[in-house]
Short mmCIF file of C-alpha atoms in Angstrom, two decimals:
data_model
loop_
_atom_site.label_atom_id
_atom_site.label_comp_id
_atom_site.label_asym_id
_atom_site.label_seq_id
_atom_site.Cartn_x
_atom_site.Cartn_y
_atom_site.Cartn_z
CA MET A 1 206.74 92.28 30.20
CA GLU A 2 207.81 89.13 32.03
CA SER A 3 205.21 86.75 33.46
CA GLN A 4 203.78 88.17 36.66
CA ILE A 5 202.38 84.75 37.58
CA HIS A 6 205.80 83.06 37.44
CA LYS A 7 207.43 85.94 39.34
CA ILE A 8 204.90 85.95 42.18
CA HIS A 9 204.86 82.14 42.33
CA GLN A 10 208.61 82.11 42.95
CA GLN A 11 208.34 84.84 45.57
CA LEU A 12 205.66 82.89 47.43
CA ALA A 13 207.47 79.56 47.14
CA ASN A 14 210.75 81.11 48.31
CA LYS A 15 208.98 82.78 51.26
CA GLU A 16 210.03 86.21 50.04
CA MET A 17 206.51 87.40 50.87
CA SER A 18 203.39 85.91 52.38
CA CYS A 19 200.22 85.29 50.43
CA VAL A 20 198.18 87.16 53.06
CA ALA A 21 200.43 90.21 52.63
CA LEU A 22 200.09 90.01 48.84
CA VAL A 23 196.30 89.72 48.93
CA THR A 24 196.01 92.48 51.52
CA GLU A 25 198.11 94.75 49.32
CA LYS A 26 195.82 94.13 46.33
CA LEU A 27 192.65 94.62 48.38
CA ASN A 28 193.94 97.90 49.79
CA ALA A 29 194.91 99.15 46.34
CA LEU A 30 191.51 98.23 44.93
CA LYS A 31 189.69 100.08 47.72
CA ALA A 32 191.85 103.18 47.37
CA ASN A 33 191.70 103.37 43.58
CA THR A 34 189.83 106.26 41.92
CA HIS A 35 189.17 104.62 38.55
CA ASN A 36 185.77 103.14 39.52
CA THR A 37 186.91 99.60 38.73
CA VAL A 38 185.38 97.92 41.80
CA ASN A 39 181.83 96.69 42.34
CA SER A 40 182.77 94.72 45.46
CA THR A 41 185.91 93.36 47.08
CA LEU A 42 186.02 89.76 48.29
CA ASP A 43 187.97 90.32 51.51
CA ASP A 44 186.80 87.38 53.64
CA LEU A 45 187.05 84.80 50.88
CA ALA A 46 190.39 86.09 49.58
CA LEU A 47 192.09 86.31 52.97
CA ASP A 48 190.81 82.89 54.01
CA LEU A 49 192.25 81.32 50.85
CA ALA A 50 195.52 83.24 51.29
CA THR A 51 195.88 81.96 54.86
CA LYS A 52 195.58 78.39 53.59
CA VAL A 53 198.27 78.98 50.95
CA ASP A 54 200.64 80.36 53.60
CA ALA A 55 199.96 77.33 55.81
CA LYS A 56 200.90 74.97 52.97
CA ILE A 57 204.13 76.81 52.34
CA ALA A 58 204.96 76.87 56.06
CA ASN A 59 204.45 73.09 56.16
CA GLY A 60 206.95 72.61 53.35
CA GLU A 61 204.31 71.62 50.79
CA SER A 62 204.70 72.67 47.17
CA ILE A 63 202.16 75.01 45.62
CA GLY A 64 200.77 75.10 42.10
CA LEU A 65 201.66 77.84 39.63
CA LEU A 66 198.39 79.72 40.13
CA GLU A 67 198.10 78.99 43.83
CA GLY A 68 197.91 82.25 45.77
CA ILE A 69 197.73 84.48 42.67
CA PRO A 70 195.14 87.30 43.11
CA PHE A 71 192.75 87.84 40.21
CA GLY A 72 189.66 89.86 39.31
CA ILE A 73 186.29 88.79 37.96
CA LYS A 74 184.05 90.88 35.72
CA ASP A 75 180.79 91.24 37.60
CA VAL A 76 178.80 89.09 35.18
CA TYR A 77 180.19 85.76 36.49
CA MET A 78 178.61 83.66 39.18
CA LEU A 79 180.74 83.10 42.27
CA GLN A 80 178.75 81.26 44.90
CA GLY A 81 177.83 83.38 47.92
CA THR A 82 179.01 86.66 46.40
CA THR A 83 176.94 89.49 44.99
CA THR A 84 176.77 89.37 41.19
CA THR A 85 175.24 92.63 39.99
CA ALA A 86 176.04 92.87 36.26
CA SER A 87 176.50 96.55 37.23
CA SER A 88 172.71 96.92 37.17
CA ASP A 89 170.01 98.16 39.51
CA LEU A 90 167.99 95.03 38.81
CA LEU A 91 170.61 92.68 40.30
CA LYS A 92 172.37 94.99 42.75
CA ASN A 93 171.50 92.70 45.67
CA TYR A 94 171.59 89.35 43.84
CA LYS A 95 173.77 86.63 45.38
CA SER A 96 175.12 83.83 43.22
CA ALA A 97 173.79 80.36 44.04
CA TYR A 98 176.63 78.63 42.19
CA THR A 99 180.02 79.27 40.59
CA ALA A 100 180.79 79.61 36.88
CA THR A 101 182.80 76.71 35.45
CA ALA A 102 185.71 78.90 34.30
CA ILE A 103 185.96 80.57 37.70
CA GLN A 104 185.72 77.23 39.50
CA LYS A 105 188.64 75.90 37.48
CA LEU A 106 190.73 78.85 38.59
CA LEU A 107 189.69 78.27 42.21
CA ASP A 108 190.60 74.61 41.87
CA ALA A 109 194.04 75.68 40.65
CA GLY A 110 194.44 77.82 43.78
CA ALA A 111 193.99 81.29 42.28
CA ILE A 112 192.44 83.82 44.68
CA PRO A 113 189.57 86.10 43.59
CA VAL A 114 189.86 89.54 45.17
CA VAL A 115 187.28 91.68 43.34
CA LYS A 116 184.09 91.70 41.28
CA GLU A 117 184.82 94.28 38.59
CA ASN A 118 182.86 97.19 37.15
CA CYS A 119 181.54 96.83 33.59
CA ASP A 120 178.79 98.02 31.29
CA SER A 121 175.48 96.77 32.64
CA PHE A 122 174.89 93.22 31.31
CA GLY A 123 177.82 93.83 28.95
CA HIS A 124 175.82 96.46 27.02
CA GLY A 125 178.35 99.06 25.99
CA SER A 126 181.81 99.80 24.68
CA SER A 127 182.97 102.26 27.32
CA SER A 128 182.00 100.94 30.80
CA GLU A 129 179.87 104.02 31.37
CA ASN A 130 176.53 102.18 31.43
CA THR A 131 176.92 101.14 35.05
CA ILE A 132 175.39 102.01 38.42
CA PHE A 133 178.88 102.19 39.97
CA GLY A 134 180.16 105.16 37.96
CA SER A 135 182.13 105.30 34.72
CA VAL A 136 185.37 103.32 34.64
CA LYS A 137 188.31 105.66 34.06
CA ASN A 138 191.13 104.81 31.68
CA ALA A 139 194.35 103.57 33.30
CA ILE A 140 196.56 105.92 31.26
CA ASN A 141 194.34 109.02 31.19
CA PRO A 142 191.45 109.11 33.69
CA ASN A 143 189.60 111.70 31.57
CA LEU A 144 189.06 108.99 28.95
CA VAL A 145 186.83 105.91 29.08
CA GLY A 146 188.25 102.60 30.22
CA GLY A 147 186.66 100.79 27.29
CA GLY A 148 183.95 98.21 27.49
CA SER A 149 182.28 96.24 28.46
CA SER A 150 185.15 94.69 30.50
CA GLY A 151 186.60 98.11 31.37
CA GLY A 152 187.08 97.50 35.10
CA SER A 153 188.90 94.25 34.39
CA ALA A 154 191.34 95.83 31.93
CA VAL A 155 192.07 98.85 34.12
CA ASN A 156 192.68 96.67 37.19
CA VAL A 157 195.31 94.67 35.30
CA ALA A 158 196.91 97.79 33.82
CA LYS A 159 197.16 99.40 37.28
CA ASP A 160 198.44 96.16 38.92
CA TYR A 161 195.41 95.92 41.20
CA THR A 162 195.04 92.33 39.96
CA VAL A 163 197.61 89.99 38.42
CA PHE A 164 195.07 88.95 35.81
CA SER A 165 191.35 89.40 35.33
CA ILE A 166 188.57 87.44 33.66
CA GLY A 167 186.49 89.50 31.27
CA GLY A 168 183.75 88.52 28.88
CA ASP A 169 183.92 89.15 25.13
CA THR A 170 180.80 89.18 22.94
CA GLY A 171 181.76 91.63 20.22
CA GLY A 172 185.08 92.96 21.49
CA SER A 173 184.47 93.49 25.20
CA VAL A 174 187.83 92.03 26.24
CA ARG A 175 189.89 93.13 23.25
CA GLN A 176 188.83 96.78 23.03
CA PRO A 177 189.38 97.73 26.70
CA ALA A 178 192.66 95.80 26.64
CA GLY A 179 193.72 98.00 23.73
CA TYR A 180 192.54 101.18 25.44
CA ASN A 181 194.61 100.32 28.55
CA HIS A 182 197.71 98.80 26.90
CA VAL A 183 197.42 95.21 28.16
CA TYR A 184 196.82 91.79 26.57
CA GLY A 185 193.26 90.55 26.14
CA LEU A 186 192.17 87.28 24.52
CA LYS A 187 188.91 86.21 22.96
CA PRO A 188 189.52 82.47 22.53
CA THR A 189 187.83 80.29 19.93
CA TYR A 190 184.13 80.14 20.73
CA GLY A 191 183.51 77.10 22.92
CA ARG A 192 187.09 76.59 24.10
CA ILE A 193 186.06 77.80 27.56
CA SER A 194 182.67 76.94 29.08
CA ARG A 195 180.16 79.79 29.28
CA TYR A 196 178.28 78.15 32.16
CA GLY A 197 177.82 80.74 34.90
CA LEU A 198 178.46 83.74 32.63
CA MET A 199 175.35 85.92 32.36
CA ALA A 200 174.26 85.52 28.76
CA TYR A 201 174.33 88.54 26.48
CA ALA A 202 174.49 87.04 22.97
CA SER A 203 174.87 83.31 23.37
CA SER A 204 176.26 82.67 19.89
CA THR A 205 179.31 84.91 20.42
CA ASP A 206 179.79 85.16 24.23
CA CYS A 207 183.32 84.09 25.24
CA VAL A 208 185.20 83.92 28.53
CA GLY A 209 188.49 85.78 28.11
CA PRO A 210 191.61 86.48 30.20
CA ILE A 211 193.30 89.87 30.49
CA ALA A 212 196.93 90.05 31.63
CA LYS A 213 200.24 91.85 31.14
CA SER A 214 202.10 89.11 29.25
CA VAL A 215 201.52 86.46 26.60
CA GLU A 216 202.73 83.80 29.05
CA ASP A 217 200.15 84.77 31.67
CA ILE A 218 197.40 84.64 29.04
CA ARG A 219 198.60 81.13 28.10
CA ILE A 220 198.62 79.91 31.71
CA VAL A 221 195.13 81.16 32.50
CA LEU A 222 193.72 79.98 29.15
CA ASN A 223 195.00 76.45 29.75
CA VAL A 224 193.41 76.27 33.19
CA MET A 225 189.98 77.49 32.04
CA SER A 226 189.77 75.51 28.78
CA GLY A 227 187.95 72.24 28.29
CA LYS A 228 184.71 70.40 27.66
CA ASP A 229 181.93 71.05 30.16
CA ILE A 230 178.75 68.95 30.28
CA LYS A 231 176.92 72.10 31.45
CA ASP A 232 177.74 73.89 28.18
CA GLN A 233 177.06 71.90 25.05
CA THR A 234 178.94 74.39 22.87
CA SER A 235 182.20 73.70 24.74
CA TYR A 236 184.84 71.33 23.40
CA ALA A 237 188.00 69.55 24.55
CA SER A 238 191.24 71.25 23.52
CA ALA A 239 194.92 70.42 23.78
CA GLU A 240 197.05 72.28 26.30
CA ILE A 241 199.21 75.02 24.82
CA ASN A 242 202.86 74.42 25.69
CA ALA A 243 205.10 77.31 26.78
CA GLU A 244 207.98 76.22 24.55
CA ASN A 245 205.74 75.75 21.51
CA ILE A 246 204.62 79.37 21.43
CA LYS A 247 208.23 80.55 21.36
CA ASP A 248 208.78 78.86 17.98
CA THR A 249 207.30 81.17 15.34
CA SER A 250 209.01 79.61 12.33
CA GLU A 251 205.79 78.13 10.95
CA ILE A 252 204.25 81.57 10.42
CA LYS A 253 204.92 82.38 6.77
CA SER A 254 202.15 84.82 5.80
CA VAL A 255 200.08 87.59 7.32
CA GLY A 256 197.00 89.24 5.88
CA TYR A 257 195.18 92.46 6.65
CA PHE A 258 191.86 93.87 5.48
CA LYS A 259 192.59 96.73 3.12
CA ASN A 260 189.13 98.26 3.57
CA PHE A 261 189.74 98.57 7.33
CA ILE A 262 192.86 100.65 6.66
CA ASP A 263 191.43 102.69 3.78
CA SER A 264 188.29 103.58 5.74
CA ASP A 265 187.51 107.27 6.26
CA ALA A 266 186.68 106.42 9.89
CA ILE A 267 190.19 105.36 10.92
CA ASP A 268 192.35 107.78 12.89
CA PRO A 269 195.31 108.88 10.68
CA LYS A 270 197.86 108.05 13.39
CA ILE A 271 196.43 104.56 13.95
CA LYS A 272 196.54 104.01 10.17
CA SER A 273 200.14 105.15 9.79
CA ASP A 274 201.31 103.17 12.82
CA PHE A 275 199.57 100.04 11.53
CA LEU A 276 201.16 100.35 8.09
CA SER A 277 204.55 100.90 9.75
CA THR A 278 204.06 97.63 11.64
CA ILE A 279 203.25 95.88 8.37
CA GLU A 280 206.57 97.08 6.92
CA LYS A 281 208.48 95.77 9.95
CA ILE A 282 206.82 92.38 9.51
CA LYS A 283 207.86 92.30 5.85
CA VAL A 284 211.47 92.99 6.82
CA LYS A 285 211.38 89.77 8.89
CA GLY A 286 210.72 87.81 5.71
CA ILE A 287 207.02 87.17 6.25
CA GLU A 288 204.75 87.56 3.23
CA VAL A 289 202.03 90.17 3.73
CA LYS A 290 198.80 90.04 1.71
CA GLU A 291 195.98 92.53 1.36
CA LEU A 292 192.60 90.87 1.87
CA ASP A 293 189.06 91.82 0.90
CA PHE A 294 186.37 91.76 3.56
CA PHE A 295 182.91 93.02 4.34
CA GLN A 296 182.62 96.76 4.93
CA SER A 297 182.75 97.70 8.61
CA ASP A 298 179.22 99.15 8.63
CA ILE A 299 177.88 95.79 7.41
CA LEU A 300 179.79 93.99 10.16
CA VAL A 301 178.47 96.33 12.85
CA SER A 302 174.88 96.13 11.56
CA THR A 303 174.99 92.32 11.35
CA TYR A 304 176.51 91.93 14.79
CA TYR A 305 174.15 94.30 16.57
CA THR A 306 171.07 92.85 14.87
CA LEU A 307 171.94 89.38 16.15
CA ALA A 308 173.26 90.54 19.52
CA MET A 309 170.16 92.62 20.26
CA ALA A 310 167.86 89.77 19.26
CA GLU A 311 169.70 87.34 21.52
CA THR A 312 169.88 89.71 24.48
CA ALA A 313 166.16 90.48 24.23
CA SER A 314 165.54 86.75 24.52
CA ASN A 315 168.13 86.15 27.25
CA LEU A 316 166.96 89.03 29.45
CA SER A 317 163.27 88.15 29.19
CA ARG A 318 163.71 86.03 32.34
CA LEU A 319 164.63 89.11 34.39
CA ASP A 320 161.26 90.51 35.45
CA GLY A 321 161.59 90.55 39.23
CA SER A 322 159.71 87.30 39.73
CA ASN A 323 162.62 84.95 40.25
CA TYR A 324 165.61 87.28 40.17
CA GLY A 325 166.33 90.83 41.05
CA ASN A 326 164.89 93.98 42.52
CA ARG A 327 161.10 93.62 42.12
CA ILE A 328 158.92 96.73 42.15
CA GLU A 329 155.29 96.04 43.03
CA ASP A 330 152.46 97.72 41.13
CA LYS A 331 148.68 97.36 40.83
CA ASN A 332 148.82 94.04 38.97
CA LEU A 333 151.33 91.44 37.74
CA LYS A 334 151.66 92.92 34.25
CA GLU A 335 152.32 96.40 35.61
CA SER A 336 154.79 95.01 38.15
CA TYR A 337 156.76 93.38 35.32
CA ALA A 338 156.71 96.61 33.31
CA ILE A 339 157.84 98.96 36.06
CA THR A 340 160.47 96.51 37.37
CA ARG A 341 162.15 96.32 33.97
CA SER A 342 161.63 99.98 33.13
CA GLU A 343 163.11 101.30 36.36
CA ASN A 344 165.92 98.76 36.81
CA PHE A 345 167.38 98.38 33.32
CA SER A 346 169.80 101.02 31.99
CA GLU A 347 168.87 103.13 28.99
CA GLU A 348 171.33 101.18 26.85
CA THR A 349 169.93 97.82 27.96
CA LYS A 350 166.38 98.98 27.22
CA ARG A 351 167.53 100.23 23.81
CA ARG A 352 168.95 96.79 23.01
CA ILE A 353 165.90 94.90 24.26
CA VAL A 354 163.54 97.08 22.21
CA GLY A 355 165.77 96.72 19.14
CA GLY A 356 166.01 92.96 19.62
CA ASN A 357 162.26 92.51 19.99
CA GLN A 358 161.76 94.64 16.89
CA VAL A 359 163.99 92.54 14.63
CA LEU A 360 162.39 89.33 15.94
CA SER A 361 158.83 90.55 15.47
CA GLN A 362 156.47 89.45 12.73
CA GLY A 363 157.09 91.38 9.55
CA PHE A 364 160.68 92.20 10.48
CA SER A 365 162.33 88.88 11.25
CA ASP A 366 162.47 87.73 7.61
CA GLU A 367 163.72 91.08 6.37
CA ILE A 368 166.28 91.75 9.09
CA TYR A 369 167.03 88.85 11.43
CA LEU A 370 167.18 86.02 8.88
CA LYS A 371 169.27 88.15 6.55
CA SER A 372 171.70 88.79 9.38
CA LEU A 373 172.00 85.05 10.01
CA ALA A 374 172.80 84.55 6.32
CA LEU A 375 175.40 87.33 6.47
CA ARG A 376 177.01 85.70 9.51
CA ASP A 377 177.40 82.48 7.51
CA ALA A 378 178.91 84.44 4.63
CA ILE A 379 181.37 86.14 7.00
CA SER A 380 182.47 82.74 8.36
CA GLU A 381 182.96 81.43 4.81
CA ASN A 382 185.03 84.52 3.96
CA PHE A 383 187.31 83.77 6.92
CA GLU A 384 187.69 80.13 5.85
CA ASP A 385 188.85 81.28 2.43
CA ASP A 386 191.23 83.86 3.93
CA PHE A 387 192.94 81.28 6.13
CA LYS A 388 193.68 79.17 3.08
CA ASP A 389 195.91 82.05 1.93
CA VAL A 390 197.40 83.39 5.17
CA ASP A 391 198.36 82.06 8.60
CA ILE A 392 197.42 85.18 10.59
CA ILE A 393 195.16 88.19 10.10
CA LEU A 394 196.41 91.41 11.68
CA SER A 395 194.20 94.43 12.29
CA PRO A 396 193.87 97.52 14.44
CA VAL A 397 191.74 96.95 17.54
CA THR A 398 189.75 100.14 17.05
CA PRO A 399 189.45 102.77 14.31
CA SER A 400 189.91 105.58 16.83
CA THR A 401 191.41 106.41 20.22
CA PRO A 402 189.44 106.28 23.51
CA PRO A 403 186.79 109.03 23.76
CA GLU A 404 186.41 111.33 26.72
CA ILE A 405 184.05 110.14 29.44
CA GLY A 406 180.51 111.24 28.61
CA ASN A 407 180.85 111.43 24.83
CA SER A 408 179.76 107.84 24.16
CA LEU A 409 176.58 108.32 26.18
CA LYS A 410 175.65 111.27 23.97
CA ASP A 411 176.09 109.28 20.75
CA PRO A 412 175.27 105.53 21.01
CA HIS A 413 175.73 105.13 17.25
CA ALA A 414 179.34 106.29 17.49
CA MET A 415 179.84 103.84 20.38
CA TYR A 416 178.58 100.96 18.20
CA LEU A 417 180.92 101.99 15.38
CA SER A 418 183.91 101.82 17.75
CA ASP A 419 183.42 98.02 17.55
CA ALA A 420 183.87 98.02 13.78
CA TYR A 421 187.16 96.07 13.83
CA THR A 422 186.28 93.57 16.57
CA VAL A 423 182.76 92.30 15.80
CA GLY A 424 183.66 90.46 12.59
CA PHE A 425 185.99 88.07 14.41
CA SER A 426 183.24 87.45 16.98
CA LEU A 427 180.77 86.56 14.24
CA GLY A 428 183.38 84.17 12.83
CA GLN A 429 183.94 82.68 16.34
CA LEU A 430 187.71 83.01 15.84
CA PRO A 431 190.55 83.24 18.40
CA THR A 432 191.69 86.86 18.58
CA LEU A 433 194.22 88.52 20.86
CA THR A 434 194.82 92.20 21.55
CA VAL A 435 198.49 93.04 22.08
CA PRO A 436 199.61 96.42 23.51
CA GLN A 437 201.87 97.28 20.57
CA GLY A 438 201.78 98.72 17.07
CA THR A 439 199.16 101.46 17.49
CA GLU A 440 197.89 103.62 20.35
CA THR A 441 195.12 101.07 20.99
CA GLY A 442 197.16 97.99 20.14
CA LEU A 443 196.89 95.35 17.47
CA GLN A 444 194.54 92.43 16.99
CA ILE A 445 195.93 89.00 16.04
CA THR A 446 193.50 86.44 14.60
CA ALA A 447 193.93 82.83 13.47
CA ALA A 448 191.62 80.12 12.16
CA LYS A 449 189.14 78.40 14.47
CA THR A 450 190.71 76.35 17.30
CA ASN A 451 194.19 77.67 16.43
CA ASP A 452 194.56 79.72 19.62
CA GLU A 453 198.17 78.56 19.93
CA LEU A 454 199.14 80.29 16.68
CA VAL A 455 197.72 83.57 17.96
CA LEU A 456 199.99 83.38 21.01
CA LYS A 457 202.96 82.45 18.83
CA PHE A 458 202.50 85.52 16.66
CA ALA A 459 202.15 87.70 19.76
CA ASN A 460 205.60 86.51 20.83
CA PHE A 461 206.92 87.25 17.34
CA LEU A 462 205.58 90.82 17.52
CA LYS A 463 207.25 91.41 20.90
CA ASP A 464 210.62 91.02 19.19
CA THR A 465 209.63 92.81 15.97
CA ILE A 466 207.99 96.12 16.97
#
């Protein structure tokens, strides 16, 4: 698909439509939608910003590329003065005191936020069913899940309720729902975009990620949000990715894929056959394809969830009703803490906190947590070796198609296993992009650390190949 950002920018600049009319159209569509993608709309803020854009255009002033473009925000990002709920009972009335760095950069570029989007509570889930706002429904088939945890963000883009949305990816939470809803979703290199103002789930893998309908729109939004931030010491300065550069794919000579992913008993036969068909099309283009060895998917899932649960138990310890959230009073302070957390956290969040505290506890941390840290290092080393042999790693996004709404809640273990093909790249902190091609849930393109540009290049190559 062509760039929606460029198209709308030209329409605004040429006075083919007003920004107020555009924003009003998006707000009305969001309110009328039946996919449960909306936690709150940002009417006053959005229309005020749109009025200012129209005034600039009327005065003959030029506008920036993102100026006046409506976008959505997963409801785990701070936006000053707006309610930021994390789709939880605990924070359902919490108002942000400041704005996340990535969101502020978009505001500074003139983009207009129109909605805080439904998601799994605190990012805990792979289906966007663990939410107080009702399960997000898939954009293609509303009987199926929208994916998670950034399900509302992916569905809004797929249904054109937003031009782009900002999700959050810890173990696949941008990439998997993007695949389920046939749009593009990027997990950039860890640290390329500041995490300041994103509610922490697992701090060592949390990434800010854009969701859009074209590679070009992903590039535009990525460039605006990227950069060093003194408020996030894991962030780093990065070069801007040029639009012309990502059209030249001649430097890509070799592609690898993990044979054990494709030979797994867990993979859907149709996803497997479609993936292998894509591999053959890539070979026809003269690119060398190599089979790679990697950790078994159950090891990846176990390693990821051990570390993620440990980190979320630590990160959510601050939420006890004292400083933030919906406090429930009881007979003493200890009981107030207990009932506040018990009543306000979802079952999935409580499951992850209990699991995280368990693996960090005395007698378990050496056996489980420290071993998982060692495995994470080994996974990163494996990737370093792989990228000495290939330029790109290609993989399915998921081993199976989206489940029906309700099934994931009955079987949390199956939900965790749906992340089998995404969590490894999170542990390696690598740039990975879901593209809506190749299989029913898309393909995943991965490059070496900091080589986000190459990922976008290969996405352009695939557009012309499959």
